[in-house]
Short mmCIF file of C-alpha atoms in Angstrom, two decimals:
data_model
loop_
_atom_site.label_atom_id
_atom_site.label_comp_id
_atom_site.label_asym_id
_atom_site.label_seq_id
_atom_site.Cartn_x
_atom_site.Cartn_y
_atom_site.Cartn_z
CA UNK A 16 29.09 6.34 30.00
CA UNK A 17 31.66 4.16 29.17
CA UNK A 18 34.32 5.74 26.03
CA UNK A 19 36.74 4.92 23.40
CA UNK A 20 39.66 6.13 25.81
CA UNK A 21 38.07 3.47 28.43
CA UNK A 22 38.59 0.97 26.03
CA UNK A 23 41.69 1.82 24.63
CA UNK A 24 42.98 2.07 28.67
CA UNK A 25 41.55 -1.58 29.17
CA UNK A 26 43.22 -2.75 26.00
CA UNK A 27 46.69 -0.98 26.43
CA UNK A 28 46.34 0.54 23.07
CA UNK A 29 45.68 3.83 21.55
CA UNK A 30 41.83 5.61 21.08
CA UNK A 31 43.02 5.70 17.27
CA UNK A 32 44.18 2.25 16.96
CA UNK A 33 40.02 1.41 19.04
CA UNK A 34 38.35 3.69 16.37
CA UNK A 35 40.30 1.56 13.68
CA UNK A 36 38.77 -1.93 14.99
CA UNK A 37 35.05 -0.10 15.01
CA UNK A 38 35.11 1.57 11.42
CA UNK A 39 37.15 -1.10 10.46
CA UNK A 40 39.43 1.56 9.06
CA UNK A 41 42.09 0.85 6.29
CA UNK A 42 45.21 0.55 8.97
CA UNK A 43 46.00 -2.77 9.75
CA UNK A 44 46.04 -3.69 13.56
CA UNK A 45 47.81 -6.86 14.15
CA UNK A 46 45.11 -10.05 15.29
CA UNK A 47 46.22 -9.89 18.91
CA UNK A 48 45.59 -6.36 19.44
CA UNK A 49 42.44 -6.67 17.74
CA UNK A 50 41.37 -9.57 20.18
CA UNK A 51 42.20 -7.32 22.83
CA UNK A 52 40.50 -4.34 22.19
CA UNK A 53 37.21 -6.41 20.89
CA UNK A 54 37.67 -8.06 24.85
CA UNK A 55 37.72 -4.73 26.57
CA UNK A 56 34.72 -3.73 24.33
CA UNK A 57 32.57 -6.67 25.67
CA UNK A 58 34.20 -6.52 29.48
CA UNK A 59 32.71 -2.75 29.52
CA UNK A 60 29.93 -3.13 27.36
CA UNK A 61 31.07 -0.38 25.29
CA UNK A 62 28.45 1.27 22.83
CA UNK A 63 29.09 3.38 20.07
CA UNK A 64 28.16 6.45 20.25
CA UNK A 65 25.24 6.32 17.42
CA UNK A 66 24.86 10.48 17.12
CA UNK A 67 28.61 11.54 17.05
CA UNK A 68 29.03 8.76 14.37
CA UNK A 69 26.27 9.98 12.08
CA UNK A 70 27.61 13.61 12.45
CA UNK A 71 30.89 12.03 10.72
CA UNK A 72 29.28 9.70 8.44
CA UNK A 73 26.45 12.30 7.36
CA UNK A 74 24.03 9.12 8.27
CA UNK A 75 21.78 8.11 10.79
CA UNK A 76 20.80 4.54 9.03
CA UNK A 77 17.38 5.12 9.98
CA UNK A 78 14.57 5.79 7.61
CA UNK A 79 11.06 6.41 8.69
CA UNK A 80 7.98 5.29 7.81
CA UNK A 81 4.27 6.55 8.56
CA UNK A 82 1.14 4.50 7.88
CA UNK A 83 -2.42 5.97 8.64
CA UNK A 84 -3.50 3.08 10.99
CA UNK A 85 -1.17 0.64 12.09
CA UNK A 86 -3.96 -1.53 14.20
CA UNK A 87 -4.90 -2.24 10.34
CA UNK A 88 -3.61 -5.79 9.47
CA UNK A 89 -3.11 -4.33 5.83
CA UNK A 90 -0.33 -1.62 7.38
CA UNK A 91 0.83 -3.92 9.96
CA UNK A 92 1.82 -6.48 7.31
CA UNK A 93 3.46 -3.95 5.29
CA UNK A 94 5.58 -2.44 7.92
CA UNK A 95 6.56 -5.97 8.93
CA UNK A 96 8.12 -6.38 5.40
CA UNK A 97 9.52 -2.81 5.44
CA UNK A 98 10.78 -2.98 8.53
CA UNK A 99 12.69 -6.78 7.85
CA UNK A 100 13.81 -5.57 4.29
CA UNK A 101 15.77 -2.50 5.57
CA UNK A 102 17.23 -4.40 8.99
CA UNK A 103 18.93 -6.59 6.52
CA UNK A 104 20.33 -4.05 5.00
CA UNK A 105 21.80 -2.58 8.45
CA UNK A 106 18.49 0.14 8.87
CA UNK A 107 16.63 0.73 11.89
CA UNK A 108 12.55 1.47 10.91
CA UNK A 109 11.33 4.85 13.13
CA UNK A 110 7.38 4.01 12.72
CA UNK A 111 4.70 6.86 12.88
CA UNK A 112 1.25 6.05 13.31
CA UNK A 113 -1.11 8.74 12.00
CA UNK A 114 -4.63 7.59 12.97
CA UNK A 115 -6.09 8.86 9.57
CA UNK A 116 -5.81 12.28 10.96
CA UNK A 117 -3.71 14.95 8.87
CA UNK A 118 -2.05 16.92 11.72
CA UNK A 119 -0.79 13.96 13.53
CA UNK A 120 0.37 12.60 10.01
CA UNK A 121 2.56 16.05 9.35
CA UNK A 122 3.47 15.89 13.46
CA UNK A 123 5.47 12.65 12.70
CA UNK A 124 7.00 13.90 9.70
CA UNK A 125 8.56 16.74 11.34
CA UNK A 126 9.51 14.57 13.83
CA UNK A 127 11.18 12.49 11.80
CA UNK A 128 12.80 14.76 9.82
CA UNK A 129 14.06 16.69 12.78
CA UNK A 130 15.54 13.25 13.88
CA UNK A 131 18.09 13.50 10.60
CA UNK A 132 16.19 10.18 8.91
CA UNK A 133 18.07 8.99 5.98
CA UNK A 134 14.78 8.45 4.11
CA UNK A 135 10.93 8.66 4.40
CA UNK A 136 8.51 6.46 3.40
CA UNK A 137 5.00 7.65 3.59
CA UNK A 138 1.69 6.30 3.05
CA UNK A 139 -0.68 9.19 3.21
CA UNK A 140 -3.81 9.08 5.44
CA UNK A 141 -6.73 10.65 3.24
CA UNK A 142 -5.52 13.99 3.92
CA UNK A 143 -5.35 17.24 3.31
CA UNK A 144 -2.02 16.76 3.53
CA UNK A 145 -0.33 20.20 4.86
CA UNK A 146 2.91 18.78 5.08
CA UNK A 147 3.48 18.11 1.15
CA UNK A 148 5.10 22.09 0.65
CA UNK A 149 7.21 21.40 4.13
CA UNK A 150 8.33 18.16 2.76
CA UNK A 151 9.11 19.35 -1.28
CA UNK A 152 11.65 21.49 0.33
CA UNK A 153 13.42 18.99 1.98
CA UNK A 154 16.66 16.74 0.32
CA UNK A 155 15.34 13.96 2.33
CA UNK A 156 14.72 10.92 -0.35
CA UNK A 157 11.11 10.25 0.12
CA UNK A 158 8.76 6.99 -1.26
CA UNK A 159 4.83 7.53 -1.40
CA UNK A 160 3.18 4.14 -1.02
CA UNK A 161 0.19 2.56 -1.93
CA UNK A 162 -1.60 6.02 -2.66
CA UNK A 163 -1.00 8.51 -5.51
CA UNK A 164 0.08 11.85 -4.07
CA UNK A 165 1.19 14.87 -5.69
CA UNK A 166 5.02 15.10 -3.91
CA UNK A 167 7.88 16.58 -6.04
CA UNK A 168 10.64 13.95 -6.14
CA UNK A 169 9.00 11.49 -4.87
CA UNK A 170 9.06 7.60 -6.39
CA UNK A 171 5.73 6.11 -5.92
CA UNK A 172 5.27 2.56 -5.28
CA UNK A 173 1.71 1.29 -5.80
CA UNK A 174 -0.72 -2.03 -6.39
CA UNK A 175 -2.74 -2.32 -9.39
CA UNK A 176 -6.12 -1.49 -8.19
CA UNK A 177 -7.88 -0.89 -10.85
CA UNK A 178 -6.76 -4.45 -12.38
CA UNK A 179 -7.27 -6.10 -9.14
CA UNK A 180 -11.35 -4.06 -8.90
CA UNK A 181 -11.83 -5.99 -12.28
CA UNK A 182 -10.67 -8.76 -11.59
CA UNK A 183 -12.80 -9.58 -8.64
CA UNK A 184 -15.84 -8.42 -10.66
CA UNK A 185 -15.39 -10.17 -13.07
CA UNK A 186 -14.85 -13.53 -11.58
CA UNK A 187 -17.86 -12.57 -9.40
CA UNK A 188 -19.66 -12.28 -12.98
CA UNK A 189 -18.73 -15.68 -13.57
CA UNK A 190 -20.38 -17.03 -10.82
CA UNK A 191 -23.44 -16.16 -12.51
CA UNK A 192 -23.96 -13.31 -10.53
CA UNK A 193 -26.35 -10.39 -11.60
CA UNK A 194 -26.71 -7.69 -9.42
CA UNK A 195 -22.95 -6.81 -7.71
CA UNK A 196 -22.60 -4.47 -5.42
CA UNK A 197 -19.77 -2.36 -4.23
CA UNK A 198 -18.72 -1.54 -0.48
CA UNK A 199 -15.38 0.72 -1.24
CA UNK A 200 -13.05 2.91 0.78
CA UNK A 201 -13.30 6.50 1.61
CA UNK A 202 -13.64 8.54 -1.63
CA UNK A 203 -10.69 10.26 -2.73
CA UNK A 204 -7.86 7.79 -1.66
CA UNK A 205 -6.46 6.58 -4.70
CA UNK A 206 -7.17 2.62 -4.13
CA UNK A 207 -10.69 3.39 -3.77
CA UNK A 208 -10.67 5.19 -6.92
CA UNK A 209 -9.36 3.01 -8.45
CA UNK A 210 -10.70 -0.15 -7.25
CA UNK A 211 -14.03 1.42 -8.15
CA UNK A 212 -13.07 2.36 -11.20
CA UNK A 213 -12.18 -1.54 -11.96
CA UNK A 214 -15.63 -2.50 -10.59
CA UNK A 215 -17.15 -0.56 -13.22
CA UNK A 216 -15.23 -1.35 -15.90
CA UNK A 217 -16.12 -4.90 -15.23
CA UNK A 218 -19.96 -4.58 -15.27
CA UNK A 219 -19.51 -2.55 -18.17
CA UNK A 220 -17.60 -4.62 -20.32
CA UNK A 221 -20.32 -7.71 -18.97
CA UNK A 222 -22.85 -5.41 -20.32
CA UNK A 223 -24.29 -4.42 -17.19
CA UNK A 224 -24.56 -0.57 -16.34
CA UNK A 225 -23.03 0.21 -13.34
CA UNK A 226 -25.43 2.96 -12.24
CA UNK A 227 -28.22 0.08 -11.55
CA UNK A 228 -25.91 -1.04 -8.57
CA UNK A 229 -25.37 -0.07 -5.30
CA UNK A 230 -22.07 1.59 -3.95
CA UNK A 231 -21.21 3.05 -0.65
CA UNK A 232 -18.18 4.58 0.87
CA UNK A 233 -17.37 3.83 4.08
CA UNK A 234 -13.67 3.76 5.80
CA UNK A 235 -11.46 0.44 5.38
CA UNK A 236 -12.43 -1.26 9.02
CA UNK A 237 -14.63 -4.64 10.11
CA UNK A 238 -17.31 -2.17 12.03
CA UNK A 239 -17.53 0.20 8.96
CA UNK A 240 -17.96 -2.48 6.47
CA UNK A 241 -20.70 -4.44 9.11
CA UNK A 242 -22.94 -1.45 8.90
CA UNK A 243 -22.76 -1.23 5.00
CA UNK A 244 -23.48 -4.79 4.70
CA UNK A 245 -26.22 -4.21 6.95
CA UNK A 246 -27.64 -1.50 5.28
CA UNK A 247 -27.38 -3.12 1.59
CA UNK A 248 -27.85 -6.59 2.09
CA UNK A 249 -31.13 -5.66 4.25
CA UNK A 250 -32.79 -3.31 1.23
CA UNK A 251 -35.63 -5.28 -0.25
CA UNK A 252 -33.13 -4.80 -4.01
CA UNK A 253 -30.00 -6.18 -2.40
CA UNK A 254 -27.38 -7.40 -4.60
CA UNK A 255 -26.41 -10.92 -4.97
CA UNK A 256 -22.73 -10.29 -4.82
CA UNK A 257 -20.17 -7.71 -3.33
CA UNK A 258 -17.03 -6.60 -4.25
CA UNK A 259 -15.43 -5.42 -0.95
CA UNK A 260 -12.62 -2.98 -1.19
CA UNK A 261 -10.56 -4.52 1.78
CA UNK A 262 -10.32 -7.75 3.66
CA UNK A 263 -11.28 -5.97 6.90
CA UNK A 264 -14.37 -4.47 5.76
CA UNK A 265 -15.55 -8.12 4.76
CA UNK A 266 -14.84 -9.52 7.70
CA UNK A 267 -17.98 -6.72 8.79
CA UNK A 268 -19.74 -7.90 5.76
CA UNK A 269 -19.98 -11.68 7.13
CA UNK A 270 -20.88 -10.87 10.29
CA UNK A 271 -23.97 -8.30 8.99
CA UNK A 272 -24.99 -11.32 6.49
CA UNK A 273 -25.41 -13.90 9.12
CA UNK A 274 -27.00 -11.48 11.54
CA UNK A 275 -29.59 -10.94 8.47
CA UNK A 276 -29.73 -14.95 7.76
CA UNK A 277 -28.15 -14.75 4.81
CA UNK A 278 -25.88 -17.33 3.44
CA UNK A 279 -22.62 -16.72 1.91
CA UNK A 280 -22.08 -17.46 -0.65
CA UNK A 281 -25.81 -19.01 -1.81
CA UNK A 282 -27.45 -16.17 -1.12
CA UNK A 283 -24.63 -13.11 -1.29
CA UNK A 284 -21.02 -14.15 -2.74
CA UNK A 285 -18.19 -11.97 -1.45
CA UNK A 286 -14.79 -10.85 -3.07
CA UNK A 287 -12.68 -8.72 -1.11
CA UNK A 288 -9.49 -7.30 -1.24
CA UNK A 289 -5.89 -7.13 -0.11
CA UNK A 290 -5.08 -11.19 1.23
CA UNK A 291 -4.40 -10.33 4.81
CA UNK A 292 -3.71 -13.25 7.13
CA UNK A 293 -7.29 -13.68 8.34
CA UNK A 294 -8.74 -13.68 5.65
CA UNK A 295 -8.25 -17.02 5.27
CA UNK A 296 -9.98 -18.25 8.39
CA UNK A 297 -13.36 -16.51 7.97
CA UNK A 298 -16.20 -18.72 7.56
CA UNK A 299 -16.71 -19.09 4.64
CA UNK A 300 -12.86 -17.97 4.16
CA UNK A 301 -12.65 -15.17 1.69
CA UNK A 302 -11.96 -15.01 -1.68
CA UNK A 303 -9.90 -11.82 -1.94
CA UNK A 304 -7.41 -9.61 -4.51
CA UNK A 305 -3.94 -10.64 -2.53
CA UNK A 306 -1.56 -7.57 -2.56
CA UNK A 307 1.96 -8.57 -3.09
CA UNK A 308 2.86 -7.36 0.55
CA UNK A 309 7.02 -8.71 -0.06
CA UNK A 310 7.16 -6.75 -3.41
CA UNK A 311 5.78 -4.03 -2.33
CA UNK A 312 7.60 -3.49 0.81
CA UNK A 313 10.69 -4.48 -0.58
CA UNK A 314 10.80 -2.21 -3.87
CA UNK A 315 9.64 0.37 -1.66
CA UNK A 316 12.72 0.11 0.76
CA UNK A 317 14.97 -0.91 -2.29
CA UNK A 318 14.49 2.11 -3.99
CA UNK A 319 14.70 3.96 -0.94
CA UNK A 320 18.12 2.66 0.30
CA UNK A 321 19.36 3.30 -3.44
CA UNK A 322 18.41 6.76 -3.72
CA UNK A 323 20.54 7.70 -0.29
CA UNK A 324 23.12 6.32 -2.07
CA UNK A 325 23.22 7.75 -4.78
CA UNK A 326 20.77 11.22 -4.73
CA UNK A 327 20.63 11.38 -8.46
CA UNK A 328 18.55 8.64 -9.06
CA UNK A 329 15.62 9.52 -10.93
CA UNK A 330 12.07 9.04 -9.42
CA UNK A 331 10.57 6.06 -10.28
CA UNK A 332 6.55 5.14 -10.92
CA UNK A 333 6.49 0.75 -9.80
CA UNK A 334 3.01 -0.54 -9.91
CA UNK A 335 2.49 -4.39 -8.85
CA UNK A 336 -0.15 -6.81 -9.20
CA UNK A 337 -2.54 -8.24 -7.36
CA UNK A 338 -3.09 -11.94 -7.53
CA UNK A 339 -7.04 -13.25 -6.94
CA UNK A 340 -7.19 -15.80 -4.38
CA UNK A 341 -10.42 -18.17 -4.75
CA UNK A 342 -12.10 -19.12 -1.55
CA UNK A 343 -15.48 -20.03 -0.52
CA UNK A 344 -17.42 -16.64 -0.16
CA UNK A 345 -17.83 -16.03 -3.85
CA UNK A 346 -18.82 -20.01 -4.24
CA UNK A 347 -15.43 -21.62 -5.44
CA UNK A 348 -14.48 -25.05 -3.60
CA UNK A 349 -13.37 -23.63 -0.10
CA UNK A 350 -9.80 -25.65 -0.14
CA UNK A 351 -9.15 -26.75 3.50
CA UNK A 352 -6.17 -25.53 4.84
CA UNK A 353 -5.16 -23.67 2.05
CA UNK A 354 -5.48 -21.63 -0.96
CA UNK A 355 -6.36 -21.72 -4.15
CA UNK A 356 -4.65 -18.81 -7.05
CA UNK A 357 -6.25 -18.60 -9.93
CA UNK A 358 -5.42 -15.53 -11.53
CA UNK A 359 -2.73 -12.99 -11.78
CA UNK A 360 -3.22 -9.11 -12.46
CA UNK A 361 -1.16 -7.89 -15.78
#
């Protein structure tokens, strides 16, 4: 391994004088001296040494971040942002995928913690979580996002669901549509709740009761939502419309539709949720709640990177919007090539 007294040999200077040129210390070295150790750096491909310099610094700039599936465009797209947002700011992104299962979720977490993370970001898998009382006692700054989660000291950054639930069901009511149906999440995770919730609300306020119309819970993937759109769309009282709690699950719901001969949207519109990439190239494309992927990951890592900063900060509660993205599946114009926004949440 090559050192700092390598260098400073190559160079003809001092080890001090080399450490001075890396931290970019407050002594000046004269601009020859500097060119010269800077050569010998690149001539021996000298590398800092990355532990022994967080030991002095107290930092590791790394944060962590652990999703629940990352094979899930929706989590992929978000760690993407995450991960950009925080390299810019000189942080390297330690992922952990948890595979929706609990003990694997708290495995990472250890992990990362043991690996002296500046900060954790954490969107919880649908639990139980039995790392949350192993976590609470921790100084490690630490983000929950997307779900709600019961962590002391934790800033939560979130979509409006509920807004975004209403939204589509509403718009779906102004397609004429009369019986809507509702293909969610797994209970208990906080954007099904409250995506549901929304869905409800909407029929409600239209006058409908919600009661008289179908809802299953299924987890957020293509094959889970094909065989709820099988199931509902084949009973002899299927709905006319389906709000779709994620983009993924309605790319299922096509499939199960055409398989049954149904057309979307004449005979079943669609609104889904969450404005991944493909949604746009389904046929019909889908008309889908788009989560603000760049606010989100970027408030999230903001607020992160400010809190190691400074460790007083107080927690913090930021809830985005969602912004409804009219396609063809629900029976607007499909617009080739493109989209078309015609709403925002509040």
């Amino acid at each position: 391994m090559v050192t700092r007294r390598d260098v400073a040999r190559l160079a003809g200077t001092s080890e001090a004088l080399v450490s001075y040129v890396l931290n970019d210390g407050p002594r000046r070295v004269a601009p020859h001296t500097r060119e010269r150790i800077l050569a010998a750096i690149e001539q021996l491909g000298y590398r800092p040494n990355a532990v022994a310099r967080s030991l002095k610094t107290s930092r590791t700039m790394t944060f962590g971040l652990v999703v629940p599936d990352n094979s899930n465009p929706f989590f992929a797209e978000l760690a993407r942002v995450i991960e950009d947002v925080g390299f810019a700011s000189g942080y390297t992104m330690l992922l952990g995928n948890a595979m929706g299962d609990d003990a694997r979720e708290a495995t990472y977490i250890r992990t990362l913690l043991d690996r002296q993370v500046d900060g954790l970001i954490v969107v919880p898998a649908h639990g139980p979580h039995s790392w949350v009382t192993e976590l609470s006692d921790q100084a490690v700054p630490r983000l929950v996002l997307d779900r709600e989660l019961d962590l002391p000291g934790a800033t939560h950054v979130l979509t409006d669901n509920e807004d975004g639930g209403y939204q589509a069901t509403t718009h779906l009511l102004g397609h004429g549509r009369e019986r809507i149906g509702c293909i969610a999440g797994l209970e208990g995770i906080h954007p099904t709740v409250d995506r549901v919730a929304g869905w409800r609300r909407a029929l409600t306020d239209a006058g409908r009761d919600p009661a008289a119309s179908p809802v299953t819970h299924v987890p957020f993937g293509r094959a889970d939502g094909y065989r709820a759109g099988r199931r509902m769309l084949a009973d002899a009282q299927r709905p006319d419309a389906l709000f779709v709690a994620s983009d993924e699950q309605a790319i299922g719901v096509l499939r199960a539709a055409a398989e049954l001969g149904l057309r979307v949207p004449d005979d079943v519109a669609v609104c889904a949720f969450d404005g991944i990439d493909g949604s746009e190239y389904t046929v019909p494309a889908l008309t889908t709640m788009r989560q603000p992927f760049d606010d989100l990951g970027r408030s999230a890592v903001e607020w992160l990177l400010a809190k190691i900063a400074e460790p007083t900060l107080p927690v913090r509660r930021i809830v985005h919007p969602t912004t409804l993205v009219a396609r063809g599946s629900c029976g607007c114009p499909d617009p080739a090539g493109g989209d078309s926004t015609i709403g925002a949440g509040l």
